[in-house]
């Protein structure tokens, strides 16, 4: 039989072991790095979106600046740009990745830590400045070829699915009016035949999701940056088209869409 001293010893030892285990677990959790951010930007290069309009250009420039600032923060964060037109999935226009890496500061004193932080911040800002200039140049690049006659947004889905395979946190941005316009018996042309109400939009989106379910897009964050002003009429900015895309993405992966 254990004496009271022995029981106290066992309890202290057990408590110490438990605290150490919990502390180790916290340290292990703390040490796990965040998943990198994989940003996909789809820029509409068709006739229906004119980035030369002051409102559109200013809105798009600010949105792209915000994306660069918020999504490209750590080594491994990636951004790719695709042009939306007749051949969207083959129209990659830009691919960049953050290379800047902060030195380990665990053993550094306060002065050295501040110097390391400053050096890293300057290196990262320099990278982001270069990336942003390239990105804004892509925004203003004109498409005068015949590919600007079709808008194949469906073709963005395999691109999103491939990004999802990386295990990164995928964020998708469409700089577009989202007017799908592709000729063919099994395609949609919203210029000619847009959904007349939300009921039709849902019906068409659910039917189309069956054709597109082969693309496992996962659960990316999707944002539509529309070229329309707040005063635009429903004829210009058709809310049923937006509802079509909200339903389609919901059917494909339970994805919710934010519209700016």
mmCIF file of C-alpha atoms in Angstrom, residues 2-252:
data_model
loop_
_atom_site.group_PDB
_atom_site.id
_atom_site.type_symbol
_atom_site.label_atom_id
_atom_site.label_comp_id
_atom_site.label_asym_id
_atom_site.label_seq_id
_atom_site.Cartn_x
_atom_site.Cartn_y
_atom_site.Cartn_z
ATOM 1 C CA UNK A 2 1.288 3.459 -0.958
ATOM 2 C CA UNK A 3 1.915 5.997 1.794
ATOM 3 C CA UNK A 4 0.376 9.477 1.607
ATOM 4 C CA UNK A 5 3.789 10.787 0.544
ATOM 5 C CA UNK A 6 3.950 8.283 -2.310
ATOM 6 C CA UNK A 7 0.428 9.198 -3.440
ATOM 7 C CA UNK A 8 1.355 12.894 -3.444
ATOM 8 C CA UNK A 9 4.450 12.078 -5.489
ATOM 9 C CA UNK A 10 2.398 10.120 -8.041
ATOM 10 C CA UNK A 11 -0.173 12.928 -8.309
ATOM 11 C CA UNK A 12 2.498 15.622 -8.767
ATOM 12 C CA UNK A 13 4.291 13.518 -11.362
ATOM 13 C CA UNK A 14 1.032 12.835 -13.245
ATOM 14 C CA UNK A 15 0.038 16.489 -13.162
ATOM 15 C CA UNK A 16 3.467 17.566 -14.396
ATOM 16 C CA UNK A 17 3.312 15.011 -17.217
ATOM 17 C CA UNK A 18 -0.194 16.161 -18.176
ATOM 18 C CA UNK A 19 0.790 19.816 -18.254
ATOM 19 C CA UNK A 20 3.876 19.024 -20.292
ATOM 20 C CA UNK A 21 1.793 17.006 -22.741
ATOM 21 C CA UNK A 22 -0.750 19.818 -23.070
ATOM 22 C CA UNK A 23 2.024 22.351 -23.504
ATOM 23 C CA UNK A 24 3.656 20.182 -26.139
ATOM 24 C CA UNK A 25 0.344 19.848 -27.927
ATOM 25 C CA UNK A 26 -0.112 23.625 -27.877
ATOM 26 C CA UNK A 27 3.394 24.127 -29.198
ATOM 27 C CA UNK A 28 2.793 21.594 -31.976
ATOM 28 C CA UNK A 29 -0.469 23.310 -32.888
ATOM 29 C CA UNK A 30 1.184 26.704 -32.776
ATOM 30 C CA UNK A 31 4.000 25.489 -35.002
ATOM 31 C CA UNK A 32 1.661 24.326 -37.762
ATOM 32 C CA UNK A 33 1.890 26.858 -40.612
ATOM 33 C CA UNK A 34 -1.227 28.261 -42.261
ATOM 34 C CA UNK A 35 -2.081 26.863 -45.679
ATOM 35 C CA UNK A 36 -0.809 29.114 -48.465
ATOM 36 C CA UNK A 37 -3.331 31.268 -50.298
ATOM 37 C CA UNK A 38 -3.890 30.441 -53.984
ATOM 38 C CA UNK A 39 -5.567 33.396 -55.692
ATOM 39 C CA UNK A 40 -7.210 33.061 -59.099
ATOM 40 C CA UNK A 41 -8.151 36.259 -60.920
ATOM 41 C CA UNK A 42 -10.332 35.968 -64.029
ATOM 42 C CA UNK A 43 -10.327 39.173 -66.086
ATOM 43 C CA UNK A 44 -13.128 39.510 -68.645
ATOM 44 C CA UNK A 45 -11.606 40.410 -72.011
ATOM 45 C CA UNK A 46 -14.783 40.384 -74.076
ATOM 46 C CA UNK A 47 -16.698 43.177 -75.768
ATOM 47 C CA UNK A 48 -19.258 43.545 -72.997
ATOM 48 C CA UNK A 49 -16.749 44.734 -70.377
ATOM 49 C CA UNK A 50 -14.983 48.031 -71.040
ATOM 50 C CA UNK A 51 -12.167 48.675 -68.550
ATOM 51 C CA UNK A 52 -11.480 52.033 -70.202
ATOM 52 C CA UNK A 53 -14.552 53.493 -68.494
ATOM 53 C CA UNK A 54 -13.398 55.546 -65.509
ATOM 54 C CA UNK A 55 -15.746 53.899 -63.022
ATOM 55 C CA UNK A 56 -14.826 50.366 -64.098
ATOM 56 C CA UNK A 57 -11.096 51.056 -64.221
ATOM 57 C CA UNK A 58 -10.991 52.712 -60.799
ATOM 58 C CA UNK A 59 -13.124 50.005 -59.189
ATOM 59 C CA UNK A 60 -11.066 47.205 -60.719
ATOM 60 C CA UNK A 61 -7.716 48.815 -59.897
ATOM 61 C CA UNK A 62 -8.731 49.242 -56.246
ATOM 62 C CA UNK A 63 -10.031 45.674 -56.010
ATOM 63 C CA UNK A 64 -6.819 44.257 -57.500
ATOM 64 C CA UNK A 65 -4.730 46.383 -55.136
ATOM 65 C CA UNK A 66 -6.725 45.048 -52.171
ATOM 66 C CA UNK A 67 -6.318 41.451 -53.381
ATOM 67 C CA UNK A 68 -2.568 41.874 -53.659
ATOM 68 C CA UNK A 69 -2.339 43.436 -50.201
ATOM 69 C CA UNK A 70 -4.589 40.919 -48.429
ATOM 70 C CA UNK A 71 -3.740 37.628 -50.157
ATOM 71 C CA UNK A 72 -0.004 37.829 -50.844
ATOM 72 C CA UNK A 73 1.431 37.883 -47.326
ATOM 73 C CA UNK A 74 3.587 34.795 -46.840
ATOM 74 C CA UNK A 75 6.089 32.681 -48.704
ATOM 75 C CA UNK A 76 4.230 30.313 -51.036
ATOM 76 C CA UNK A 77 1.167 32.529 -51.523
ATOM 77 C CA UNK A 78 0.373 32.372 -55.237
ATOM 78 C CA UNK A 79 -1.597 34.461 -57.717
ATOM 79 C CA UNK A 80 -2.607 33.504 -61.243
ATOM 80 C CA UNK A 81 -4.468 35.568 -63.821
ATOM 81 C CA UNK A 82 -6.618 34.156 -66.610
ATOM 82 C CA UNK A 83 -8.395 36.079 -69.344
ATOM 83 C CA UNK A 84 -12.078 35.289 -69.825
ATOM 84 C CA UNK A 85 -12.932 34.964 -73.509
ATOM 85 C CA UNK A 86 -13.479 32.186 -76.028
ATOM 86 C CA UNK A 87 -10.601 30.052 -74.694
ATOM 87 C CA UNK A 88 -10.534 30.872 -70.970
ATOM 88 C CA UNK A 89 -8.911 27.700 -69.616
ATOM 89 C CA UNK A 90 -5.905 28.160 -71.936
ATOM 90 C CA UNK A 91 -5.579 31.894 -71.344
ATOM 91 C CA UNK A 92 -3.266 32.086 -68.344
ATOM 92 C CA UNK A 93 -1.725 35.533 -68.499
ATOM 93 C CA UNK A 94 0.281 35.723 -65.265
ATOM 94 C CA UNK A 95 1.573 33.517 -62.472
ATOM 95 C CA UNK A 96 3.544 34.819 -59.468
ATOM 96 C CA UNK A 97 4.446 33.522 -56.021
ATOM 97 C CA UNK A 98 5.756 35.177 -52.855
ATOM 98 C CA UNK A 99 9.419 34.246 -52.344
ATOM 99 C CA UNK A 100 10.223 36.481 -49.381
ATOM 100 C CA UNK A 101 10.792 34.518 -46.181
ATOM 101 C CA UNK A 102 11.170 35.817 -42.645
ATOM 102 C CA UNK A 103 14.095 34.494 -40.618
ATOM 103 C CA UNK A 104 13.364 32.621 -37.404
ATOM 104 C CA UNK A 105 13.274 35.127 -34.545
ATOM 105 C CA UNK A 106 12.873 32.717 -31.610
ATOM 106 C CA UNK A 107 16.444 33.156 -30.384
ATOM 107 C CA UNK A 108 16.782 36.813 -31.406
ATOM 108 C CA UNK A 109 16.830 39.725 -28.989
ATOM 109 C CA UNK A 110 14.405 42.633 -29.367
ATOM 110 C CA UNK A 111 16.751 44.701 -31.547
ATOM 111 C CA UNK A 112 17.579 41.835 -33.904
ATOM 112 C CA UNK A 113 13.925 40.805 -34.065
ATOM 113 C CA UNK A 114 12.922 44.294 -35.153
ATOM 114 C CA UNK A 115 15.650 44.322 -37.809
ATOM 115 C CA UNK A 116 14.501 40.941 -39.144
ATOM 116 C CA UNK A 117 10.865 42.077 -39.242
ATOM 117 C CA UNK A 118 11.820 45.287 -41.073
ATOM 118 C CA UNK A 119 13.957 43.469 -43.646
ATOM 119 C CA UNK A 120 11.178 40.961 -44.302
ATOM 120 C CA UNK A 121 8.528 43.681 -44.623
ATOM 121 C CA UNK A 122 10.657 45.623 -47.119
ATOM 122 C CA UNK A 123 11.385 42.510 -49.183
ATOM 123 C CA UNK A 124 7.697 41.530 -49.243
ATOM 124 C CA UNK A 125 6.521 45.025 -50.179
ATOM 125 C CA UNK A 126 9.050 45.154 -53.022
ATOM 126 C CA UNK A 127 7.738 41.850 -54.386
ATOM 127 C CA UNK A 128 4.125 42.945 -54.068
ATOM 128 C CA UNK A 129 4.872 46.234 -55.809
ATOM 129 C CA UNK A 130 6.333 44.382 -58.808
ATOM 130 C CA UNK A 131 3.395 41.953 -58.868
ATOM 131 C CA UNK A 132 0.835 44.764 -58.682
ATOM 132 C CA UNK A 133 2.368 46.627 -61.637
ATOM 133 C CA UNK A 134 2.205 43.410 -63.685
ATOM 134 C CA UNK A 135 -1.372 42.807 -62.559
ATOM 135 C CA UNK A 136 -2.581 46.295 -63.484
ATOM 136 C CA UNK A 137 -0.897 45.966 -66.873
ATOM 137 C CA UNK A 138 -2.940 42.795 -67.476
ATOM 138 C CA UNK A 139 -6.100 44.665 -66.487
ATOM 139 C CA UNK A 140 -5.498 47.288 -69.178
ATOM 140 C CA UNK A 141 -4.364 44.833 -71.857
ATOM 141 C CA UNK A 142 -6.787 44.945 -74.770
ATOM 142 C CA UNK A 143 -8.167 41.934 -76.622
ATOM 143 C CA UNK A 144 -8.888 42.907 -80.210
ATOM 144 C CA UNK A 145 -8.968 39.344 -81.572
ATOM 145 C CA UNK A 146 -12.043 37.317 -82.450
ATOM 146 C CA UNK A 147 -11.862 35.545 -79.066
ATOM 147 C CA UNK A 148 -13.569 38.602 -77.536
ATOM 148 C CA UNK A 149 -16.859 37.522 -79.119
ATOM 149 C CA UNK A 150 -17.412 34.631 -76.685
ATOM 150 C CA UNK A 151 -17.471 34.515 -72.878
ATOM 151 C CA UNK A 152 -16.668 31.028 -71.580
ATOM 152 C CA UNK A 153 -16.935 31.253 -67.792
ATOM 153 C CA UNK A 154 -17.635 27.523 -67.479
ATOM 154 C CA UNK A 155 -14.032 26.979 -68.603
ATOM 155 C CA UNK A 156 -12.814 28.562 -65.351
ATOM 156 C CA UNK A 157 -14.077 25.539 -63.382
ATOM 157 C CA UNK A 158 -11.278 23.087 -64.318
ATOM 158 C CA UNK A 159 -8.772 25.828 -63.438
ATOM 159 C CA UNK A 160 -10.361 26.187 -59.991
ATOM 160 C CA UNK A 161 -10.442 22.405 -59.528
ATOM 161 C CA UNK A 162 -6.736 22.143 -60.338
ATOM 162 C CA UNK A 163 -5.893 24.926 -57.859
ATOM 163 C CA UNK A 164 -7.850 23.058 -55.200
ATOM 164 C CA UNK A 165 -5.641 19.993 -55.658
ATOM 165 C CA UNK A 166 -2.723 21.999 -54.234
ATOM 166 C CA UNK A 167 -4.216 21.925 -50.734
ATOM 167 C CA UNK A 168 -4.019 25.722 -50.592
ATOM 168 C CA UNK A 169 -6.746 28.112 -49.477
ATOM 169 C CA UNK A 170 -8.266 28.965 -52.881
ATOM 170 C CA UNK A 171 -9.761 32.407 -53.464
ATOM 171 C CA UNK A 172 -11.414 33.158 -56.805
ATOM 172 C CA UNK A 173 -12.232 36.586 -58.249
ATOM 173 C CA UNK A 174 -14.240 37.213 -61.412
ATOM 174 C CA UNK A 175 -13.817 40.696 -62.853
ATOM 175 C CA UNK A 176 -16.746 40.245 -65.196
ATOM 176 C CA UNK A 177 -20.400 40.929 -65.961
ATOM 177 C CA UNK A 178 -20.785 37.110 -65.801
ATOM 178 C CA UNK A 179 -22.746 37.023 -69.079
ATOM 179 C CA UNK A 180 -21.920 33.490 -70.243
ATOM 180 C CA UNK A 181 -22.058 33.542 -74.039
ATOM 181 C CA UNK A 182 -21.005 30.420 -75.919
ATOM 182 C CA UNK A 183 -22.622 28.998 -79.053
ATOM 183 C CA UNK A 184 -23.742 25.378 -78.968
ATOM 184 C CA UNK A 185 -26.800 23.253 -78.243
ATOM 185 C CA UNK A 186 -25.692 22.406 -74.709
ATOM 186 C CA UNK A 187 -24.297 25.841 -73.807
ATOM 187 C CA UNK A 188 -25.705 29.094 -72.446
ATOM 188 C CA UNK A 189 -25.804 32.415 -74.261
ATOM 189 C CA UNK A 190 -27.130 34.984 -71.828
ATOM 190 C CA UNK A 191 -26.767 37.753 -74.413
ATOM 191 C CA UNK A 192 -29.445 36.070 -76.498
ATOM 192 C CA UNK A 193 -31.452 34.194 -73.864
ATOM 193 C CA UNK A 194 -30.872 35.294 -70.252
ATOM 194 C CA UNK A 195 -32.949 33.717 -67.455
ATOM 195 C CA UNK A 196 -36.218 35.637 -67.135
ATOM 196 C CA UNK A 197 -36.610 35.036 -63.391
ATOM 197 C CA UNK A 198 -34.899 33.358 -60.425
ATOM 198 C CA UNK A 199 -36.904 30.174 -60.925
ATOM 199 C CA UNK A 200 -35.572 29.719 -64.459
ATOM 200 C CA UNK A 201 -32.067 30.673 -63.298
ATOM 201 C CA UNK A 202 -32.163 27.932 -60.653
ATOM 202 C CA UNK A 203 -33.537 25.356 -63.072
ATOM 203 C CA UNK A 204 -30.834 26.061 -65.656
ATOM 204 C CA UNK A 205 -28.054 26.167 -63.045
ATOM 205 C CA UNK A 206 -29.074 22.814 -61.559
ATOM 206 C CA UNK A 207 -29.224 21.234 -65.016
ATOM 207 C CA UNK A 208 -25.802 22.652 -65.907
ATOM 208 C CA UNK A 209 -24.269 21.473 -62.628
ATOM 209 C CA UNK A 210 -24.847 17.882 -63.780
ATOM 210 C CA UNK A 211 -22.691 18.534 -66.846
ATOM 211 C CA UNK A 212 -19.997 20.229 -64.783
ATOM 212 C CA UNK A 213 -19.874 18.037 -61.659
ATOM 213 C CA UNK A 214 -16.779 16.287 -63.061
ATOM 214 C CA UNK A 215 -14.843 19.337 -61.840
ATOM 215 C CA UNK A 216 -14.283 18.909 -58.096
ATOM 216 C CA UNK A 217 -13.853 22.574 -57.231
ATOM 217 C CA UNK A 218 -13.924 22.030 -53.469
ATOM 218 C CA UNK A 219 -15.040 25.047 -51.451
ATOM 219 C CA UNK A 220 -13.185 28.115 -52.708
ATOM 220 C CA UNK A 221 -14.066 31.644 -51.687
ATOM 221 C CA UNK A 222 -15.689 33.198 -54.779
ATOM 222 C CA UNK A 223 -16.089 36.928 -55.379
ATOM 223 C CA UNK A 224 -17.638 38.630 -58.411
ATOM 224 C CA UNK A 225 -16.346 42.149 -59.031
ATOM 225 C CA UNK A 226 -18.977 43.511 -61.389
ATOM 226 C CA UNK A 227 -18.428 46.416 -63.804
ATOM 227 C CA UNK A 228 -21.833 47.904 -63.001
ATOM 228 C CA UNK A 229 -22.519 51.089 -61.094
ATOM 229 C CA UNK A 230 -24.996 51.021 -58.217
ATOM 230 C CA UNK A 231 -27.500 52.920 -60.378
ATOM 231 C CA UNK A 232 -27.406 50.342 -63.211
ATOM 232 C CA UNK A 233 -30.813 49.071 -64.338
ATOM 233 C CA UNK A 234 -31.845 45.422 -63.990
ATOM 234 C CA UNK A 235 -31.741 45.192 -67.775
ATOM 235 C CA UNK A 236 -28.037 46.065 -67.707
ATOM 236 C CA UNK A 237 -27.171 44.226 -64.476
ATOM 237 C CA UNK A 238 -29.546 41.241 -64.618
ATOM 238 C CA UNK A 239 -30.046 39.905 -61.062
ATOM 239 C CA UNK A 240 -31.248 36.557 -62.440
ATOM 240 C CA UNK A 241 -27.855 35.991 -64.070
ATOM 241 C CA UNK A 242 -26.225 36.529 -60.672
ATOM 242 C CA UNK A 243 -28.700 34.070 -59.163
ATOM 243 C CA UNK A 244 -27.767 31.533 -61.831
ATOM 244 C CA UNK A 245 -24.100 31.649 -60.761
ATOM 245 C CA UNK A 246 -24.942 31.581 -57.057
ATOM 246 C CA UNK A 247 -27.027 28.447 -57.618
ATOM 247 C CA UNK A 248 -24.453 26.792 -59.885
ATOM 248 C CA UNK A 249 -21.597 27.227 -57.407
ATOM 249 C CA UNK A 250 -23.831 26.125 -54.559
ATOM 250 C CA UNK A 251 -24.672 22.930 -56.471
ATOM 251 C CA UNK A 252 -21.035 22.244 -57.369
#
